Coordinates of C-alpha atoms in Angstrom, one line a residue:
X1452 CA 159.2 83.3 121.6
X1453 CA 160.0 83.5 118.0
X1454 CA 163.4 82.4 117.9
X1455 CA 161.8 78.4 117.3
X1456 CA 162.3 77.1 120.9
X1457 CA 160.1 74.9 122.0
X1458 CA 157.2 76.2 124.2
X1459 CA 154.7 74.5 126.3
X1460 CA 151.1 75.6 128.6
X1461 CA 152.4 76.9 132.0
X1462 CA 149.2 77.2 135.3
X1463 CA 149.5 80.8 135.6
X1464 CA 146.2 81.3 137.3
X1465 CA 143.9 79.1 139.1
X1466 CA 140.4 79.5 140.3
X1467 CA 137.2 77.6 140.8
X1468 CA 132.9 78.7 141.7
X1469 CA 130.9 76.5 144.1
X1470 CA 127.1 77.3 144.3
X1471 CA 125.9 78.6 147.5
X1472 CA 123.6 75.4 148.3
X1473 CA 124.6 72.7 150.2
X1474 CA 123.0 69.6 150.3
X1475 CA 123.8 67.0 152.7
X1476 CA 123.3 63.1 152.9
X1477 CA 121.0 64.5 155.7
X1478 CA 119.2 66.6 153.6
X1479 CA 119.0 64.3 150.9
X1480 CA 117.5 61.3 152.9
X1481 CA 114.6 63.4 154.1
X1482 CA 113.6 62.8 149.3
X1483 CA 115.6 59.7 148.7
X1484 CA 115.6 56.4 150.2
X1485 CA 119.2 56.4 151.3
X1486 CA 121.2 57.8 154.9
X1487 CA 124.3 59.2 155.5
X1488 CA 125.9 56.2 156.5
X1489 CA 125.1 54.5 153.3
X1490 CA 126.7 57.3 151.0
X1491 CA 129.8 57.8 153.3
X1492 CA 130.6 54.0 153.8
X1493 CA 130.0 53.3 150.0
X1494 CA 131.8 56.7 148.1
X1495 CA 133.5 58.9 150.8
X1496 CA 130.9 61.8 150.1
X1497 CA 129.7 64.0 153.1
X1498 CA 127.6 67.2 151.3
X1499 CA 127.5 68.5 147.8
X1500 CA 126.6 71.9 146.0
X1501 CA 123.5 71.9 144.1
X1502 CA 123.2 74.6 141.7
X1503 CA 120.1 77.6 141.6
X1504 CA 118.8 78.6 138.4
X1505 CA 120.8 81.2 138.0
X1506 CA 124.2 79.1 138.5
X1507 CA 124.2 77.9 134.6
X1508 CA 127.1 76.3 133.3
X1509 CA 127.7 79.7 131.5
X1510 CA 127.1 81.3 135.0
X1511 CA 130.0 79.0 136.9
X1512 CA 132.5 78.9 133.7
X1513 CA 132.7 82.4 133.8
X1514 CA 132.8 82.4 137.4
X1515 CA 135.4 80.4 137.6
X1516 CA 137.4 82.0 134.2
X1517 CA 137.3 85.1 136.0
X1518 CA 138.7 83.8 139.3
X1519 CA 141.7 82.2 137.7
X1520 CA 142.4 85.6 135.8
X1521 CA 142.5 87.5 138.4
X1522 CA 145.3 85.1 139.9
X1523 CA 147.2 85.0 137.2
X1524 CA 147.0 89.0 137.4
X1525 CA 145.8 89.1 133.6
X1526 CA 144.0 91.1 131.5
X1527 CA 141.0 90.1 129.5
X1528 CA 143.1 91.0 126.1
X1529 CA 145.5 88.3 126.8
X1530 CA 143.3 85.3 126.0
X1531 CA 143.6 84.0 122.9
X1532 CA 141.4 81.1 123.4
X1533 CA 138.5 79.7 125.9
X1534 CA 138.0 76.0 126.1
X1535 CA 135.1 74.5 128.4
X1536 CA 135.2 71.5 129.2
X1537 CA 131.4 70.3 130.1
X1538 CA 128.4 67.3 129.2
X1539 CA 125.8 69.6 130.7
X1540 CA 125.7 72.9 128.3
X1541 CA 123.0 75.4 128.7
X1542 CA 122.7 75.2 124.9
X1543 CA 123.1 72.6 122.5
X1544 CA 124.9 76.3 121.0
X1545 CA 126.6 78.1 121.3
X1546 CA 129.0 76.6 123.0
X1547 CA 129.8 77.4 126.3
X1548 CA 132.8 78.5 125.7
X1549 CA 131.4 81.6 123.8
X1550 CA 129.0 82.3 126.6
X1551 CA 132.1 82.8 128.6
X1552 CA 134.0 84.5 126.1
X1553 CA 130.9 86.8 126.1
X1554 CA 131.1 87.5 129.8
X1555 CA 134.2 88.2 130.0
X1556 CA 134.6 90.9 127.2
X1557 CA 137.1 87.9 125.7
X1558 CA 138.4 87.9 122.2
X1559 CA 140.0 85.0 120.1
X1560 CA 137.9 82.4 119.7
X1561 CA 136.3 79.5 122.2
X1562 CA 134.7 75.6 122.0
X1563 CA 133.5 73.2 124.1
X1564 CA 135.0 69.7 124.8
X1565 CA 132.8 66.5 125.8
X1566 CA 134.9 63.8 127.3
X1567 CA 132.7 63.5 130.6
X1568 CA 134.6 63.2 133.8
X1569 CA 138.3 63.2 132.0
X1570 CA 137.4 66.2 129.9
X1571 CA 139.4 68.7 132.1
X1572 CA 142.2 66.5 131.1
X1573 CA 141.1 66.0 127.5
X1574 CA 141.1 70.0 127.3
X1575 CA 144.1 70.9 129.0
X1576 CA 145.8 68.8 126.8
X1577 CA 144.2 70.2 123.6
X1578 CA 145.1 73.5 125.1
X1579 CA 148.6 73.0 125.6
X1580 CA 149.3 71.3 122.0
X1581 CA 148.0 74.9 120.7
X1582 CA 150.3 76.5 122.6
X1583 CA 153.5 73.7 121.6
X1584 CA 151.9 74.6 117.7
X1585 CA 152.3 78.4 118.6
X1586 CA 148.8 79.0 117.5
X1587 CA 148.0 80.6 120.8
X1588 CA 149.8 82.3 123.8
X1589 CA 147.2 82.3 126.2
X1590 CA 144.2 79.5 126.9
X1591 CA 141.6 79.4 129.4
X1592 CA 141.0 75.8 130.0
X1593 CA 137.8 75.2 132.2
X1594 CA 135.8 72.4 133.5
X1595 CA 132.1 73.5 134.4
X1596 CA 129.1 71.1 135.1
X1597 CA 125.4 71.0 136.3
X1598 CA 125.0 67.1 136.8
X1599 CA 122.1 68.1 138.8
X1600 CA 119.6 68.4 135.8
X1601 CA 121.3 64.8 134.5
X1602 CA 120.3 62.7 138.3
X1603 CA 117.2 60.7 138.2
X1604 CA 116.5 62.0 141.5
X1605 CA 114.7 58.6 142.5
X1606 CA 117.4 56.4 141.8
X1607 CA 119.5 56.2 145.0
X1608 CA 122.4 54.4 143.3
X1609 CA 123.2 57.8 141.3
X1610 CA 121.9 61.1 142.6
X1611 CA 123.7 60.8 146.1
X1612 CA 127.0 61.0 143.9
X1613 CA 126.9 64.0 141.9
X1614 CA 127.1 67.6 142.8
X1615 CA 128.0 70.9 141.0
X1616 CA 130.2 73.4 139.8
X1617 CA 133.4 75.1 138.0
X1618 CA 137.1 75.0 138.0
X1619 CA 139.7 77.2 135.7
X1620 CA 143.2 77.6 135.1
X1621 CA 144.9 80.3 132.8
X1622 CA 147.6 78.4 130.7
X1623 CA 150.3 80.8 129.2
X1624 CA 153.5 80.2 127.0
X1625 CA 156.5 79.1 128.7
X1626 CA 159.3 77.9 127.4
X1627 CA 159.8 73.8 127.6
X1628 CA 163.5 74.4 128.5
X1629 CA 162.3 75.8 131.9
X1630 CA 161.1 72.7 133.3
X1631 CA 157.4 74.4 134.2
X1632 CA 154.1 73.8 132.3
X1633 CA 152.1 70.6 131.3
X1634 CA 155.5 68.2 130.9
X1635 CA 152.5 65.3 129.2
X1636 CA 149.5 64.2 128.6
X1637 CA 148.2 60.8 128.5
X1638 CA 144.7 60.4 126.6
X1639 CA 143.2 56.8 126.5
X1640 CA 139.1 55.8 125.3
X1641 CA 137.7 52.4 124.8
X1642 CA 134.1 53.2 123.5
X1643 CA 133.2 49.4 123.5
X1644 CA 132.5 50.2 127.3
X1645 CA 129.9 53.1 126.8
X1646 CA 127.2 51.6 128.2
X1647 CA 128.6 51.5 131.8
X1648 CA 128.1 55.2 132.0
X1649 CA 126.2 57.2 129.9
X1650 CA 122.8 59.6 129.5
X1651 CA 120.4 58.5 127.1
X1652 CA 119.0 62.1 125.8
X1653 CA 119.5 63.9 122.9
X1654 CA 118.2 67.0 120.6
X1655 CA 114.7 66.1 118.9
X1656 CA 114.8 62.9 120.8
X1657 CA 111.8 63.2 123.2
X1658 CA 111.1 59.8 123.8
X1659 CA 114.9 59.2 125.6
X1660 CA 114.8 60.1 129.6
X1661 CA 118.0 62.6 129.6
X1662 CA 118.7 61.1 133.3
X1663 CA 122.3 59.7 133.8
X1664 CA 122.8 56.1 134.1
X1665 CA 125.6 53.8 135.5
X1666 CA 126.7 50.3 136.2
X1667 CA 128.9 51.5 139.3
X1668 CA 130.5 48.3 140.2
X1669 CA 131.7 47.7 136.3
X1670 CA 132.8 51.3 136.8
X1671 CA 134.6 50.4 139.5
X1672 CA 136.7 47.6 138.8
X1673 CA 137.8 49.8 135.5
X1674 CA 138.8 52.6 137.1
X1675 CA 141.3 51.5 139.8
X1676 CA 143.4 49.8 136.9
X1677 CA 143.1 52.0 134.0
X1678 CA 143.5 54.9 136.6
X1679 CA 147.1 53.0 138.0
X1680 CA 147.7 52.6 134.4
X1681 CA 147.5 56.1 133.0
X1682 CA 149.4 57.5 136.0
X1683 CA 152.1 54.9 135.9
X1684 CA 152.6 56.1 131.9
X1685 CA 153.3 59.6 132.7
X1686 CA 155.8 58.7 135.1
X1687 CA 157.6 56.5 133.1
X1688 CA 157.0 58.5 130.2
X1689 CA 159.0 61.5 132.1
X1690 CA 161.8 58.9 134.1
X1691 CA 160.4 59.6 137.7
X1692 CA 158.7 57.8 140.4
X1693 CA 156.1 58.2 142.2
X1694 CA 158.0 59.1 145.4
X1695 CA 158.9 62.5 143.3
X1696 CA 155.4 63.5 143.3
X1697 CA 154.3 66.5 145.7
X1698 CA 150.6 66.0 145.0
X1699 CA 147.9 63.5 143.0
X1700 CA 145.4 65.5 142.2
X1701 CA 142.6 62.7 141.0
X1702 CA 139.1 63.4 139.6
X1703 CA 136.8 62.7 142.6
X1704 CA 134.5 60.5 141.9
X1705 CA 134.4 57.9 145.3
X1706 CA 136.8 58.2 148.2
X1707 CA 137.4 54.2 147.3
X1708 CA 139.0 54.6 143.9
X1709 CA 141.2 57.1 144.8
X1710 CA 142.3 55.6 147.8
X1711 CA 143.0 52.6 145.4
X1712 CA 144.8 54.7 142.9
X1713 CA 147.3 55.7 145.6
X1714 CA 147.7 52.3 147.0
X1715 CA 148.6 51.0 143.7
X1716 CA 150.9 54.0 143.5
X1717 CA 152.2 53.6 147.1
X1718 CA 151.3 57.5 147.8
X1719 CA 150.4 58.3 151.7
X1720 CA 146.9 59.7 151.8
X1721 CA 149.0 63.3 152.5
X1722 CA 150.0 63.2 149.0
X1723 CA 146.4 63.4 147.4
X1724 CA 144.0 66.5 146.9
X1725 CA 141.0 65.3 148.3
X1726 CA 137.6 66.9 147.7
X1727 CA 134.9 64.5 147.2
X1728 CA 133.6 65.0 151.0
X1729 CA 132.8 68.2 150.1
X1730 CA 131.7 68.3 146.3
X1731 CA 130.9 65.2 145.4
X1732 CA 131.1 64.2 141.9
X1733 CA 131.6 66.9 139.8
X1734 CA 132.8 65.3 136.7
X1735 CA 135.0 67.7 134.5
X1736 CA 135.1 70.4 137.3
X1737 CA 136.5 67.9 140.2
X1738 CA 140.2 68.2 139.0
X1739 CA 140.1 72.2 138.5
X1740 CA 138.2 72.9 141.7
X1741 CA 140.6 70.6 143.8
X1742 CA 143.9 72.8 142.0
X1743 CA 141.7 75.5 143.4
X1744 CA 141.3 74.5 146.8
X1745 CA 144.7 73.4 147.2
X1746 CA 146.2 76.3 145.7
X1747 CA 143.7 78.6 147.6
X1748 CA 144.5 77.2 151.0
X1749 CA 148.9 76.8 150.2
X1750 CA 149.1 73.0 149.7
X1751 CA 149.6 73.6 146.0
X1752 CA 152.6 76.1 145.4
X1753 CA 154.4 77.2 142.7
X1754 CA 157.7 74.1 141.6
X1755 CA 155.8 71.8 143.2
X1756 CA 155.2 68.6 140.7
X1757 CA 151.5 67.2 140.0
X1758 CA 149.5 64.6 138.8
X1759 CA 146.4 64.5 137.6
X1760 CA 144.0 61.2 136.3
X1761 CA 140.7 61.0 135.7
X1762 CA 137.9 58.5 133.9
X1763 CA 134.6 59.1 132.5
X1764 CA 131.8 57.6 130.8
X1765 CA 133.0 56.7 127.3
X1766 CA 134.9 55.0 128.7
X1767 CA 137.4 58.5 128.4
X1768 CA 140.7 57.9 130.8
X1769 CA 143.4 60.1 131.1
X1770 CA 146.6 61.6 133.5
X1771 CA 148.7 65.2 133.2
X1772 CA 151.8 65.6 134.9
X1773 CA 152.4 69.2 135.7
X1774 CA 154.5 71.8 137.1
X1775 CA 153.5 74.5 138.4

């Protein structure tokens, strides 16, 4: 890999951690004022995992880390660098990132990324640019969130939406001339629109609530057409078509949106990774745990081509069109 050839970040290991409690829209109705029929006709979302206090953000990163490790067959020694992805840190610091670097008997070095729902895609892009600069070889890119401690648990409009949990993949060198790897990233923010999403909490700042807050339908009308957007660039960015696509993996935010997204695209419902039944919300962990549930149960295999989109509060959008 010295010779000057261009390299890029190739998925060499892929793994995700769920918590072990479920919550329902059952469940959930019995402390909110809301049913099961309300959350399932409005977002898609069925049940979500609700971390324990022992299932940090620390906790689940490393989880997951180690999960995608052990796919990829790797030692510990390999990684040159741990990036976490995550707007719910145990610690204002250290960062993640060194919590999981800790855990992991790690070396190199480690930081966390804030770009709420799109940072998985913020990071892996990050990740593989310091591979392209050949200032690393090996990068754990994870996305890991406890959105539970964020939800306003009286506020029906919000707390049926989120759940948590962790995603990881290994990115290793690979040379560009193989065709495998992240081909592009696509990385778009408009911070004029921060207040449709946000949580109003910081260090020192007692008097602020910490509980998320969101304008959903402004959220929604922005994300169907910045989503279409960002996808439609890294296609034509890279000359292909949708139709050449084996898999959209979207962030899962609300079964609506991404149903929207591959409308726009003209994708069959076959062709997208979908997880929000199941997890809910789980802002920069949704893309990593659907990669691991797909490549955990065969749909996601190895030459098969991907894309992946996402939009957070920030407004943060972005897309990644891989190959595994």
């Amino acid at each position: 890999m010295r010779d000057g050839t261009m390299r890029r970040g190739v998925v060499a290991g892929i793994g995700g951690y769920l918590p072990e409690t479920v919550v329902s829209n059952d469940d959930l109705s019995r402390t909110v004022d809301t049913s099961d029929a309300w959350i399932r006709e409005r977002t898609g979302i069925r049940q979500r995992h609700i971390a324990q206090p022992h299932e940090t953000c620390a906790f689940m990163a490393a989880a997951a880390a180690h999960a995608a490790l052990s796919d990829a067959g790797a030692e510990p020694g390999e990684v040159d660098a741990v990036i976490v992805a995550t707007a719910t840190p145990d610690q204002a610091f250290p960062a993640t990132a060194l919590r999981v670097q800790a855990a992991l008997g790690l070396g190199g070095f480690g930081f966390d990324l804030t770009a709420a729902c799109t940072g998985f895609i913020y990071a892996l892009s990050v990740a593989d640019a310091m591979i392209a600069a050949r200032q690393v070889r090996a990068v754990l890119v994870i996305g890991a969130e406890v959105y539970s401690r964020l939800m306003n648990w009286q506020d029906r409009t919000t707390c049926v939406l989120f759940g948590d949990g962790a995603g990881a993949v290994l990115l290793r060198a690979g040379e560009a001339a193989e065709e495998r790897g992240v081909l592009s990233t696509h990385l778009h923010a408009d911070g004029r629109l921060g207040d449709l999403l946000y949580v109003d909490g910081a260090v020192g700042l007692p008097d602020r609530s910490g509980h998320l807050v969101m304008n959903g339908r402004e959220i929604f009308r922005h994300a169907v057409t910045h989503l279409a957007s960002v996808v439609e660039e890294a296609l034509h960015c890279n000359g292909l078509t949708a139709d050449r696509l084996d898999w959209l993996v979207p962030h899962q935010a609300n079964l609506r949106i991404i149903d929207g997204v591959g409308r726009r695209l003209g994708l069959p419902r076959e062709k997208v990774i979908v997880t929000v039944d199941r997890h809910a919300n789980t802002s920069a962990a949704s893309i990593p745990l659907a990669l691991a549930e797909g490549h955990a149960d065969g749909r996601i295999r190895p030459g098969q081509l991907l894309l992946l989109e996402a939009l957070g509060g920030g407004l943060t959008w972005g897309s990644a069109l891989v190959r595994l």
